[in-house]
CSV table of N, CA and C in Angstrom, one decimal:
chain,number,residue,atom,x,y,z
A,281,PHE,N,169.5,40.4,-33.4
A,281,PHE,CA,169.7,40.9,-32.2
A,281,PHE,C,170.9,41.9,-32.3
A,282,GLU,N,170.7,43.2,-31.8
A,282,GLU,CA,171.6,44.0,-31.7
A,282,GLU,C,172.0,44.2,-30.1
A,283,GLY,N,173.3,44.8,-29.9
A,283,GLY,CA,173.4,44.9,-28.4
A,283,GLY,C,174.7,45.3,-27.9
A,284,ILE,N,174.8,45.2,-26.6
A,284,ILE,CA,176.1,45.6,-25.9
A,284,ILE,C,176.5,44.3,-25.1
A,285,GLY,N,177.6,44.4,-24.6
A,285,GLY,CA,178.0,43.2,-23.8
A,285,GLY,C,178.7,43.9,-22.6
A,286,ALA,N,178.5,44.8,-21.9
A,286,ALA,CA,179.1,45.4,-20.7
A,286,ALA,C,177.8,46.0,-19.8
A,287,PRO,N,178.3,46.3,-18.6
A,287,PRO,CA,177.1,46.7,-17.7
A,287,PRO,C,176.5,48.1,-18.4
A,288,ASN,N,175.2,48.0,-18.2
A,288,ASN,CA,174.5,49.1,-18.8
A,288,ASN,C,173.1,49.3,-18.3
A,289,THR,N,172.5,50.4,-18.0
A,289,THR,CA,171.2,50.4,-17.5
A,289,THR,C,170.4,51.5,-18.3
A,290,GLN,N,171.2,51.9,-19.4
A,290,GLN,CA,170.5,52.8,-20.3
A,290,GLN,C,169.7,52.0,-21.3
A,291,MET,N,168.7,52.8,-22.1
A,291,MET,CA,167.6,52.0,-22.7
A,291,MET,C,168.2,51.5,-24.1
A,292,GLY,N,169.2,50.7,-24.1
A,292,GLY,CA,169.8,50.1,-25.3
A,292,GLY,C,169.6,48.7,-25.4
A,293,ASN,N,169.7,48.2,-26.3
A,293,ASN,CA,169.5,46.7,-26.7
A,293,ASN,C,170.7,45.9,-26.0
A,294,PHE,N,170.5,44.9,-25.4
A,294,PHE,CA,171.5,44.0,-24.6
A,294,PHE,C,171.9,42.8,-25.4
A,295,PHE,N,171.0,42.3,-26.4
A,295,PHE,CA,171.5,41.2,-27.1
A,295,PHE,C,172.3,41.5,-28.3
A,296,SER,N,173.2,40.6,-28.7
A,296,SER,CA,174.0,40.9,-29.7
A,296,SER,C,173.9,39.9,-30.9
A,297,SER,N,174.3,40.3,-32.0
A,297,SER,CA,174.2,39.3,-33.1
A,297,SER,C,175.4,38.3,-33.3
A,298,GLY,N,176.3,38.6,-32.5
A,298,GLY,CA,177.5,37.8,-32.5
A,298,GLY,C,178.5,38.3,-31.7
A,299,GLY,N,179.7,37.7,-31.8
A,299,GLY,CA,180.7,38.3,-31.1
A,299,GLY,C,181.4,37.4,-30.1
A,300,SER,N,182.5,37.6,-29.6
A,300,SER,CA,183.3,36.7,-28.8
A,300,SER,C,183.3,37.1,-27.2
A,301,SER,N,182.7,38.1,-27.0
A,301,SER,CA,182.9,38.7,-25.6
A,301,SER,C,182.0,37.7,-24.6
A,302,ARG,N,182.6,37.3,-23.6
A,302,ARG,CA,181.9,36.5,-22.6
A,302,ARG,C,180.6,37.0,-22.1
A,303,ASP,N,180.5,38.5,-22.1
A,303,ASP,CA,179.4,39.0,-21.6
A,303,ASP,C,178.4,39.4,-22.6
A,304,THR,N,178.5,38.9,-23.7
A,304,THR,CA,177.7,39.3,-24.8
A,304,THR,C,176.6,38.1,-25.0
A,305,PHE,N,175.3,38.3,-25.2
A,305,PHE,CA,174.4,37.4,-25.2
A,305,PHE,C,173.3,37.5,-26.4
A,306,THR,N,173.0,36.4,-27.1
A,306,THR,CA,172.2,36.6,-28.2
A,306,THR,C,170.7,36.2,-28.0
A,307,ASN,N,170.2,35.9,-26.7
A,307,ASN,CA,168.9,35.6,-26.4
A,307,ASN,C,168.8,35.3,-24.9
A,308,LEU,N,167.5,35.0,-24.5
A,308,LEU,CA,167.3,34.9,-23.1
A,308,LEU,C,167.9,33.6,-22.5
A,309,THR,N,168.0,32.5,-23.3
A,309,THR,CA,168.8,31.5,-22.6
A,309,THR,C,170.3,31.7,-22.5
A,310,ASP,N,170.9,32.5,-23.3
A,310,ASP,CA,172.2,32.7,-23.0
A,310,ASP,C,172.4,33.8,-21.7
A,311,LEU,N,171.5,34.5,-21.6
A,311,LEU,CA,171.4,35.4,-20.5
A,311,LEU,C,171.2,34.6,-19.1
A,312,PHE,N,170.2,33.8,-19.0
A,312,PHE,CA,169.8,33.1,-17.8
A,312,PHE,C,170.4,31.8,-17.6
A,313,GLY,N,170.9,31.2,-18.6
A,313,GLY,CA,171.4,29.6,-18.6
A,313,GLY,C,170.2,28.8,-19.3
A,314,PRO,N,170.5,27.6,-19.2
A,314,PRO,CA,169.7,26.6,-19.9
A,314,PRO,C,168.4,26.4,-19.1
A,315,THR,N,168.3,26.4,-17.7
A,315,THR,CA,167.0,26.1,-17.1
A,315,THR,C,166.6,27.2,-16.1
A,316,LEU,N,165.4,27.3,-15.9
A,316,LEU,CA,164.8,28.0,-14.8
A,316,LEU,C,164.1,27.3,-13.9
A,317,GLU,N,163.7,27.7,-12.6
A,317,GLU,CA,162.8,27.1,-11.7
A,317,GLU,C,161.2,27.6,-11.9
A,318,THR,N,160.4,26.6,-11.6
A,318,THR,CA,159.0,27.2,-11.7
A,318,THR,C,158.3,26.9,-10.4
A,319,GLY,N,159.0,26.6,-9.5
A,319,GLY,CA,158.4,26.4,-8.1
A,319,GLY,C,158.7,25.0,-7.7
A,320,SER,N,158.0,24.0,-8.4
A,320,SER,CA,158.1,22.6,-8.0
A,320,SER,C,159.2,21.8,-8.8
A,321,SER,N,159.7,22.5,-10.0
A,321,SER,CA,160.5,21.6,-10.9
A,321,SER,C,161.3,22.9,-11.5
A,322,SER,N,162.0,22.4,-12.5
A,322,SER,CA,162.8,23.2,-13.4
A,322,SER,C,162.6,22.8,-14.9
A,323,SER,N,162.6,23.7,-15.7
A,323,SER,CA,162.4,23.6,-17.2
A,323,SER,C,163.2,24.3,-18.1
A,324,SER,N,163.2,24.2,-19.3
A,324,SER,CA,164.1,24.8,-20.2
A,324,SER,C,163.7,26.3,-20.2
A,325,THR,N,164.8,27.2,-20.1
A,325,THR,CA,164.6,28.5,-20.4
A,325,THR,C,163.8,28.9,-21.6
A,326,ALA,N,164.3,28.3,-22.7
A,326,ALA,CA,163.6,28.4,-24.0
A,326,ALA,C,162.1,28.4,-23.9
A,327,ASP,N,161.7,27.3,-23.3
A,327,ASP,CA,160.4,26.9,-23.3
A,327,ASP,C,159.5,27.8,-22.2
A,328,LEU,N,160.2,28.3,-21.3
A,328,LEU,CA,159.4,29.1,-20.2
A,328,LEU,C,159.4,30.6,-20.4
A,329,LEU,N,160.2,31.1,-21.1
A,329,LEU,CA,160.2,32.5,-21.5
A,329,LEU,C,159.8,32.7,-22.9
A,330,PRO,N,159.1,33.8,-23.1
A,330,PRO,CA,158.4,34.3,-24.4
A,330,PRO,C,159.6,34.6,-25.4
A,331,SER,N,159.5,34.3,-26.7
A,331,SER,CA,160.5,34.8,-27.5
A,331,SER,C,160.1,36.4,-28.1
A,332,ASP,N,159.1,36.8,-27.8
A,332,ASP,CA,158.6,38.2,-27.8
A,332,ASP,C,157.7,38.5,-26.9
A,333,GLY,N,157.9,39.6,-26.3
A,333,GLY,CA,157.0,40.2,-25.2
A,333,GLY,C,157.9,40.8,-24.2
A,334,VAL,N,157.6,40.6,-22.8
A,334,VAL,CA,158.4,41.5,-21.7
A,334,VAL,C,158.9,40.4,-20.7
A,335,VAL,N,160.2,40.5,-20.4
A,335,VAL,CA,160.6,39.6,-19.2
A,335,VAL,C,161.3,40.6,-18.3
A,336,ALA,N,160.8,40.5,-17.1
A,336,ALA,CA,161.5,41.3,-16.0
A,336,ALA,C,162.3,40.4,-15.0
A,337,ILE,N,163.3,41.0,-14.7
A,337,ILE,CA,164.2,40.4,-13.8
A,337,ILE,C,164.3,40.9,-12.4
A,338,TYR,N,163.8,40.2,-11.5
A,338,TYR,CA,163.5,40.6,-10.1
A,338,TYR,C,164.7,40.1,-9.2
A,339,PHE,N,165.4,41.2,-8.7
A,339,PHE,CA,166.5,41.1,-7.6
A,339,PHE,C,166.0,41.3,-6.5
A,340,SER,N,166.1,40.2,-5.6
A,340,SER,CA,165.5,40.4,-4.3
A,340,SER,C,166.0,39.2,-3.3
A,341,ALA,N,165.6,39.5,-2.0
A,341,ALA,CA,166.2,38.2,-0.9
A,341,ALA,C,165.1,38.4,0.2
A,342,HIS,N,164.9,37.3,0.9
A,342,HIS,CA,163.9,37.2,2.0
A,342,HIS,C,164.3,38.1,3.2
A,343,TRP,N,165.7,38.3,3.4
A,343,TRP,CA,166.2,39.1,4.5
A,343,TRP,C,166.1,40.7,4.3
A,344,CYS,N,165.7,41.1,3.3
A,344,CYS,CA,165.7,42.4,2.9
A,344,CYS,C,164.1,43.0,3.2
A,345,PRO,N,163.9,43.9,4.2
A,345,PRO,CA,162.6,44.2,4.6
A,345,PRO,C,162.0,45.1,3.2
A,346,PRO,N,162.6,45.9,2.7
A,346,PRO,CA,161.8,46.4,1.4
A,346,PRO,C,161.3,45.5,0.4
A,347,CYS,N,162.3,44.4,0.2
A,347,CYS,CA,161.9,43.4,-0.6
A,347,CYS,C,160.6,42.6,-0.2
A,348,ARG,N,160.6,42.3,1.1
A,348,ARG,CA,159.4,41.5,1.7
A,348,ARG,C,158.1,42.5,1.7
A,349,SER,N,158.4,43.8,1.6
A,349,SER,CA,157.2,44.8,1.4
A,349,SER,C,156.8,44.7,-0.2
A,350,PHE,N,157.7,44.7,-1.3
A,350,PHE,CA,157.4,44.8,-2.5
A,350,PHE,C,157.0,43.6,-3.1
A,351,THR,N,157.5,42.5,-2.8
A,351,THR,CA,157.3,41.1,-3.4
A,351,THR,C,155.8,40.9,-3.3
A,352,PRO,N,155.0,41.0,-2.4
A,352,PRO,CA,153.5,40.7,-2.5
A,352,PRO,C,152.9,41.6,-3.4
A,353,VAL,N,153.2,43.0,-3.4
A,353,VAL,CA,152.7,43.9,-4.6
A,353,VAL,C,152.9,43.3,-5.8
A,354,LEU,N,154.2,43.0,-6.2
A,354,LEU,CA,154.6,42.5,-7.4
A,354,LEU,C,154.0,41.2,-7.9
A,355,ALA,N,153.8,40.3,-6.9
A,355,ALA,CA,153.1,38.9,-7.0
A,355,ALA,C,151.7,39.3,-7.5
A,356,GLU,N,150.9,40.2,-6.7
A,356,GLU,CA,149.5,40.5,-6.9
A,356,GLU,C,149.3,41.0,-8.3
A,357,THR,N,150.3,41.9,-8.7
A,357,THR,CA,150.1,42.5,-10.0
A,357,THR,C,150.2,41.6,-11.0
A,358,TYR,N,151.3,40.6,-10.9
A,358,TYR,CA,151.5,39.7,-11.9
A,358,TYR,C,150.6,38.6,-12.1
A,359,ILE,N,149.9,38.3,-10.9
A,359,ILE,CA,148.9,37.2,-11.0
A,359,ILE,C,147.5,37.8,-11.7
A,360,THR,N,147.2,39.1,-11.3
A,360,THR,CA,146.2,39.9,-11.9
A,360,THR,C,146.3,39.7,-13.5
A,361,TYR,N,147.6,40.2,-13.9
A,361,TYR,CA,147.8,40.2,-15.3
A,361,TYR,C,147.6,38.9,-15.9
A,362,GLN,N,148.3,37.9,-15.3
A,362,GLN,CA,148.2,36.5,-15.8
A,362,GLN,C,146.9,36.0,-16.0
A,363,GLU,N,145.9,36.2,-15.0
A,363,GLU,CA,144.5,35.8,-14.9
A,363,GLU,C,143.6,36.5,-16.0
A,364,ASP,N,143.9,37.9,-16.1
A,364,ASP,CA,143.0,38.8,-17.2
A,364,ASP,C,143.6,38.8,-18.6
A,365,CYS,N,144.8,38.2,-18.7
A,365,CYS,CA,145.4,38.4,-20.1
A,365,CYS,C,144.6,37.5,-21.2
A,366,SER,N,144.7,37.9,-22.4
A,366,SER,CA,144.1,37.2,-23.4
A,366,SER,C,145.3,37.0,-24.4
A,367,ASP,N,144.7,36.3,-25.6
A,367,ASP,CA,145.8,36.1,-26.6
A,367,ASP,C,146.4,37.3,-27.2
A,368,GLU,N,145.8,38.4,-27.2
A,368,GLU,CA,146.3,39.7,-27.7
A,368,GLU,C,147.2,40.3,-26.8
A,369,ASP,N,147.2,40.0,-25.6
A,369,ASP,CA,148.0,40.7,-24.6
A,369,ASP,C,149.6,40.4,-24.8
A,370,THR,N,150.5,41.2,-24.4
A,370,THR,CA,151.8,40.9,-24.5
A,370,THR,C,152.3,39.8,-23.5
A,371,PRO,N,152.8,38.9,-24.0
A,371,PRO,CA,153.4,38.1,-23.0
A,371,PRO,C,154.3,38.6,-21.9
A,372,PHE,N,154.1,38.2,-20.8
A,372,PHE,CA,155.1,38.9,-19.7
A,372,PHE,C,155.4,37.8,-18.8
A,373,ARG,N,156.6,37.8,-18.4
A,373,ARG,CA,157.2,36.7,-17.3
A,373,ARG,C,158.2,37.5,-16.4
A,374,ILE,N,158.2,37.1,-15.3
A,374,ILE,CA,159.3,37.6,-14.2
A,374,ILE,C,160.1,36.6,-13.9
A,375,VAL,N,161.4,36.7,-13.8
A,375,VAL,CA,162.5,35.9,-13.2
A,375,VAL,C,162.9,36.5,-12.0
A,376,PHE,N,162.9,35.7,-10.8
A,376,PHE,CA,163.4,36.0,-9.5
A,376,PHE,C,165.0,35.7,-9.5
A,377,VAL,N,165.8,36.6,-9.1
A,377,VAL,CA,167.2,36.3,-9.1
A,377,VAL,C,167.6,36.7,-7.6
A,378,SER,N,167.9,35.6,-6.7
A,378,SER,CA,167.9,35.6,-5.4
A,378,SER,C,169.4,36.2,-4.8
A,379,SER,N,169.3,37.0,-3.8
A,379,SER,CA,170.4,37.3,-3.1
A,379,SER,C,170.4,36.7,-1.7
A,380,ASP,N,169.6,35.7,-1.5
A,380,ASP,CA,169.4,34.8,-0.3
A,380,ASP,C,170.9,34.2,-0.2
A,381,LYS,N,171.2,33.9,1.3
A,381,LYS,CA,172.4,33.2,1.8
A,381,LYS,C,172.4,31.8,1.7
A,382,THR,N,171.3,31.2,1.9
A,382,THR,CA,171.1,29.8,1.9
A,382,THR,C,170.2,29.1,1.0
A,383,LEU,N,170.3,27.9,0.4
A,383,LEU,CA,169.2,27.2,-0.3
A,383,LEU,C,167.7,27.4,0.3
A,384,SER,N,167.8,27.1,1.7
A,384,SER,CA,166.7,27.1,2.4
A,384,SER,C,166.0,28.4,2.3
A,385,GLU,N,166.8,29.4,2.6
A,385,GLU,CA,166.2,30.7,2.6
A,385,GLU,C,165.5,31.2,1.2
A,386,PHE,N,166.3,30.7,0.1
A,386,PHE,CA,165.8,30.9,-1.2
A,386,PHE,C,164.6,30.3,-1.5
A,387,SER,N,164.5,28.8,-1.2
A,387,SER,CA,163.4,28.1,-1.4
A,387,SER,C,162.2,28.5,-0.7
A,388,SER,N,162.2,29.0,0.7
A,388,SER,CA,161.1,29.5,1.4
A,388,SER,C,160.7,30.7,0.8
A,389,TYR,N,161.5,31.6,0.6
A,389,TYR,CA,161.0,32.9,-0.2
A,389,TYR,C,160.4,32.6,-1.5
A,390,PHE,N,161.1,31.7,-2.4
A,390,PHE,CA,160.6,31.6,-3.8
A,390,PHE,C,159.1,30.9,-3.7
A,391,ASN,N,158.9,30.3,-2.7
A,391,ASN,CA,157.5,29.5,-2.7
A,391,ASN,C,156.5,30.4,-2.4
A,392,THR,N,156.8,31.6,-2.0
A,392,THR,CA,155.8,32.8,-1.8
A,392,THR,C,155.4,33.5,-3.3
A,393,MET,N,156.2,33.2,-4.3
A,393,MET,CA,156.2,34.0,-5.6
A,393,MET,C,155.4,33.0,-6.7
A,394,PRO,N,154.8,33.7,-7.6
A,394,PRO,CA,154.3,33.1,-8.8
A,394,PRO,C,155.2,33.2,-9.9
A,395,PHE,N,156.5,33.6,-9.7
A,395,PHE,CA,157.5,33.9,-10.8
A,395,PHE,C,158.3,32.7,-11.2
A,396,LEU,N,159.1,32.8,-12.1
A,396,LEU,CA,160.1,31.8,-12.4
A,396,LEU,C,161.1,32.3,-11.6
A,397,ALA,N,162.3,31.6,-11.5
A,397,ALA,CA,163.6,32.0,-10.8
A,397,ALA,C,164.8,31.2,-11.4
A,398,LEU,N,165.9,32.1,-11.2
A,398,LEU,CA,167.2,31.6,-11.7
A,398,LEU,C,167.3,30.5,-10.4
A,399,PRO,N,168.0,29.3,-11.0
A,399,PRO,CA,168.3,28.2,-10.0
A,399,PRO,C,169.3,28.9,-8.8
A,400,TYR,N,169.0,28.4,-7.6
A,400,TYR,CA,169.9,29.1,-6.6
A,400,TYR,C,171.3,28.8,-6.8
A,401,SER,N,171.6,27.6,-7.5
A,401,SER,CA,172.9,27.0,-7.5
A,401,SER,C,173.6,27.9,-8.9
A,402,ALA,N,172.9,28.7,-9.4
A,402,ALA,CA,173.5,29.5,-10.5
A,402,ALA,C,174.0,30.7,-10.0
A,403,SER,N,175.0,30.8,-8.9
A,403,SER,CA,175.4,31.9,-8.4
A,403,SER,C,176.4,32.8,-9.3
A,404,GLY,N,177.2,32.1,-10.3
A,404,GLY,CA,177.9,32.8,-11.3
A,404,GLY,C,177.1,33.7,-12.1
A,405,ILE,N,176.0,33.0,-12.6
A,405,ILE,CA,175.0,33.9,-13.5
A,405,ILE,C,174.3,34.9,-12.6
A,406,LYS,N,173.9,34.7,-11.6
A,406,LYS,CA,173.4,35.8,-10.6
A,406,LYS,C,174.4,37.0,-10.4
A,407,ARG,N,175.6,36.7,-10.1
A,407,ARG,CA,176.7,37.7,-10.1
A,407,ARG,C,176.8,38.5,-11.4
A,408,LYS,N,176.9,37.7,-12.6
A,408,LYS,CA,176.9,38.4,-13.8
A,408,LYS,C,175.8,39.2,-14.4
A,409,LEU,N,174.6,38.9,-13.9
A,409,LEU,CA,173.4,39.6,-14.1
A,409,LEU,C,173.4,40.9,-13.4
A,410,SER,N,173.8,40.8,-12.0
A,410,SER,CA,174.0,42.0,-11.0
A,410,SER,C,174.9,42.9,-11.7
A,411,ASN,N,176.0,42.5,-12.1
A,411,ASN,CA,176.9,43.4,-12.9
A,411,ASN,C,176.6,44.1,-14.1
A,412,ILE,N,176.0,43.1,-14.9
A,412,ILE,CA,175.5,43.7,-16.3
A,412,ILE,C,174.6,44.9,-16.1
A,413,PHE,N,173.6,44.6,-15.2
A,413,PHE,CA,172.4,45.6,-15.0
A,413,PHE,C,172.6,46.4,-14.0
A,414,SER,N,173.9,46.6,-13.3
A,414,SER,CA,174.5,47.6,-12.3
A,414,SER,C,173.6,47.6,-11.2
A,415,ILE,N,173.2,46.5,-10.6
A,415,ILE,CA,172.3,46.4,-9.4
A,415,ILE,C,173.2,46.7,-8.3
A,416,ARG,N,172.8,47.9,-7.7
A,416,ARG,CA,173.4,48.2,-6.4
A,416,ARG,C,172.6,48.2,-5.1
A,417,GLY,N,171.3,47.9,-5.2
A,417,GLY,CA,170.6,47.5,-4.1
A,417,GLY,C,169.3,46.8,-4.5
A,418,ILE,N,168.6,46.2,-3.5
A,418,ILE,CA,167.6,45.4,-3.7
A,418,ILE,C,166.2,45.9,-2.9
A,419,PRO,N,165.1,45.8,-3.4
A,419,PRO,CA,164.7,45.1,-4.5
A,419,PRO,C,164.9,45.9,-5.7
A,420,SER,N,165.1,45.2,-7.0
A,420,SER,CA,165.3,46.1,-8.1
A,420,SER,C,164.7,45.0,-9.2
A,421,LEU,N,164.1,45.8,-10.1
A,421,LEU,CA,163.2,45.1,-11.1
A,421,LEU,C,163.7,45.7,-12.6
A,422,VAL,N,164.4,45.1,-13.5
A,422,VAL,CA,164.9,45.4,-14.6
A,422,VAL,C,164.0,44.8,-15.7
A,423,VAL,N,163.5,45.5,-16.6
A,423,VAL,CA,162.5,45.1,-17.5
A,423,VAL,C,163.2,45.1,-19.0
A,424,LEU,N,163.1,44.0,-19.7
A,424,LEU,CA,163.7,43.7,-21.0
A,424,LEU,C,162.6,43.5,-22.1
A,425,ASP,N,162.9,43.8,-23.2
A,425,ASP,CA,162.3,43.4,-24.3
A,425,ASP,C,162.8,41.9,-24.6
A,426,ALA,N,161.8,40.9,-24.5
A,426,ALA,CA,162.3,39.5,-24.9
A,426,ALA,C,163.1,39.2,-26.2
A,427,LYS,N,162.6,39.9,-27.1
A,427,LYS,CA,163.1,39.6,-28.5
A,427,LYS,C,164.4,40.4,-28.7
A,428,THR,N,164.6,41.6,-28.3
A,428,THR,CA,165.7,42.3,-28.7
A,428,THR,C,166.8,42.4,-27.5
A,429,GLY,N,166.4,42.2,-26.3
A,429,GLY,CA,167.2,42.6,-25.1
A,429,GLY,C,167.1,43.9,-24.6
A,430,LYS,N,166.4,44.7,-25.5
A,430,LYS,CA,166.5,46.1,-25.1
A,430,LYS,C,166.0,46.4,-23.6
A,431,ILE,N,166.6,47.2,-22.9
A,431,ILE,CA,166.0,47.5,-21.5
A,431,ILE,C,165.1,48.5,-21.6
A,432,LEU,N,163.7,48.1,-21.2
A,432,LEU,CA,162.6,48.9,-21.3
A,432,LEU,C,162.4,49.8,-20.0
A,433,SER,N,162.9,49.4,-18.9
A,433,SER,CA,163.0,50.1,-17.8
A,433,SER,C,164.1,49.5,-16.7
A,434,SER,N,164.8,50.4,-16.2
A,434,SER,CA,165.8,49.9,-15.2
A,434,SER,C,165.3,50.2,-13.8
A,435,ASN,N,163.9,50.7,-13.7
A,435,ASN,CA,163.4,51.0,-12.4
A,435,ASN,C,162.0,50.5,-12.5
A,436,GLY,N,161.6,49.2,-13.0
A,436,GLY,CA,160.5,48.6,-12.9
A,436,GLY,C,159.8,48.6,-11.6
A,437,ARG,N,160.5,48.8,-10.4
A,437,ARG,CA,159.9,48.6,-9.2
A,437,ARG,C,159.0,49.9,-9.0
A,438,ASN,N,159.6,51.1,-9.4
A,438,ASN,CA,158.9,52.3,-9.3
A,438,ASN,C,157.9,52.3,-10.2
A,439,ASP,N,157.9,51.9,-11.3
A,439,ASP,CA,156.8,51.8,-12.2
A,439,ASP,C,155.7,51.1,-11.8
A,440,ILE,N,155.9,50.0,-11.2
A,440,ILE,CA,154.7,49.2,-10.5
A,440,ILE,C,154.2,49.9,-9.4
A,441,VAL,N,155.0,50.5,-8.5
A,441,VAL,CA,154.5,51.1,-7.2
A,441,VAL,C,153.6,52.4,-7.6
A,442,SER,N,154.0,53.1,-8.8
A,442,SER,CA,153.4,54.4,-9.0
A,442,SER,C,152.3,54.0,-9.9
A,443,ALA,N,152.0,52.8,-10.4
A,443,ALA,CA,150.9,52.6,-11.1
A,443,ALA,C,149.5,52.9,-10.5
A,444,LYS,N,148.7,53.5,-11.1
A,444,LYS,CA,147.4,53.9,-10.4
A,444,LYS,C,146.4,52.8,-10.4
A,445,GLY,N,146.1,52.4,-9.2
A,445,GLY,CA,145.3,51.2,-9.2
A,445,GLY,C,145.8,49.9,-9.5
A,446,GLY,N,147.1,49.8,-9.4
A,446,GLY,CA,147.7,48.5,-9.8
A,446,GLY,C,147.6,48.3,-11.3
A,447,ASP,N,147.5,49.1,-12.2
A,447,ASP,CA,147.2,49.1,-13.6
A,447,ASP,C,148.4,48.6,-14.3
A,448,ILE,N,148.5,47.3,-14.2
A,448,ILE,CA,149.7,46.5,-14.9
A,448,ILE,C,149.5,46.7,-16.4
A,449,ARG,N,148.3,46.8,-17.0
A,449,ARG,CA,148.4,47.1,-18.4
A,449,ARG,C,148.9,48.2,-18.9
A,450,GLY,N,148.8,49.4,-18.1
A,450,GLY,CA,149.3,50.6,-18.3
A,450,GLY,C,151.0,50.6,-18.2
A,451,VAL,N,151.3,50.0,-17.1
A,451,VAL,CA,152.8,49.9,-17.1
A,451,VAL,C,153.3,49.1,-18.2
A,452,LEU,N,152.6,48.0,-18.6
A,452,LEU,CA,153.2,47.3,-19.7
A,452,LEU,C,153.3,48.2,-21.0
A,453,GLN,N,152.2,49.0,-21.2
A,453,GLN,CA,152.0,49.8,-22.3
A,453,GLN,C,153.2,50.9,-22.4
A,454,LYS,N,153.5,51.4,-21.2
A,454,LYS,CA,154.6,52.3,-20.9
A,454,LYS,C,156.0,51.6,-21.4
A,455,TRP,N,156.1,50.3,-20.9
A,455,TRP,CA,157.5,49.6,-21.2
A,455,TRP,C,157.4,49.4,-22.8
A,456,ILE,N,156.4,49.0,-23.1
A,456,ILE,CA,156.3,48.4,-24.8
A,456,ILE,C,156.6,49.6,-25.5
A,457,ALA,N,156.1,51.0,-25.0
A,457,ALA,CA,156.3,52.2,-25.8
A,457,ALA,C,157.9,52.5,-25.9
A,458,ASN,N,158.7,51.9,-25.0
A,458,ASN,CA,160.2,52.1,-25.2
A,458,ASN,C,160.8,51.1,-26.0
A,459,ARG,N,160.1,50.3,-26.7
A,459,ARG,CA,160.7,49.2,-27.6
A,459,ARG,C,161.4,49.9,-28.7
């Protein structure tokens, strides 16, 4: 892993091969913490996320009208890809990072999504991710190479919305071309 350890939205690698900075990560488990939620339970981050492929981080909240408009579009696109993908397709996962104010709001909103989620209780990791990826508004979708941590898109929301006919394969190809 090559990388950086400070806020960055440029197309650089995010993971580091070492170092002592508290904001340096060597893999996705370091970035998200040991567990992610799956809807009805939680599981090991390492088991849920691909070691190679694409991981998108979705910053959103139920109280945000643009988020409530974009979430169904993103969910439908994601479900279509998961249903249609084959062994040759690039592994693709989305992790929801909530800005909801209560656990009840988080749970209600997350139950509408087919994604994984950072646990609501991981507010310190949420703040760190928001700072690292310079999130200034929601909804935001940051797309990473799962293996290297390279930022493939800092504006994944626009990429999805702009896709002709909801062509997620074309969007993924665009992201992968940035590897």
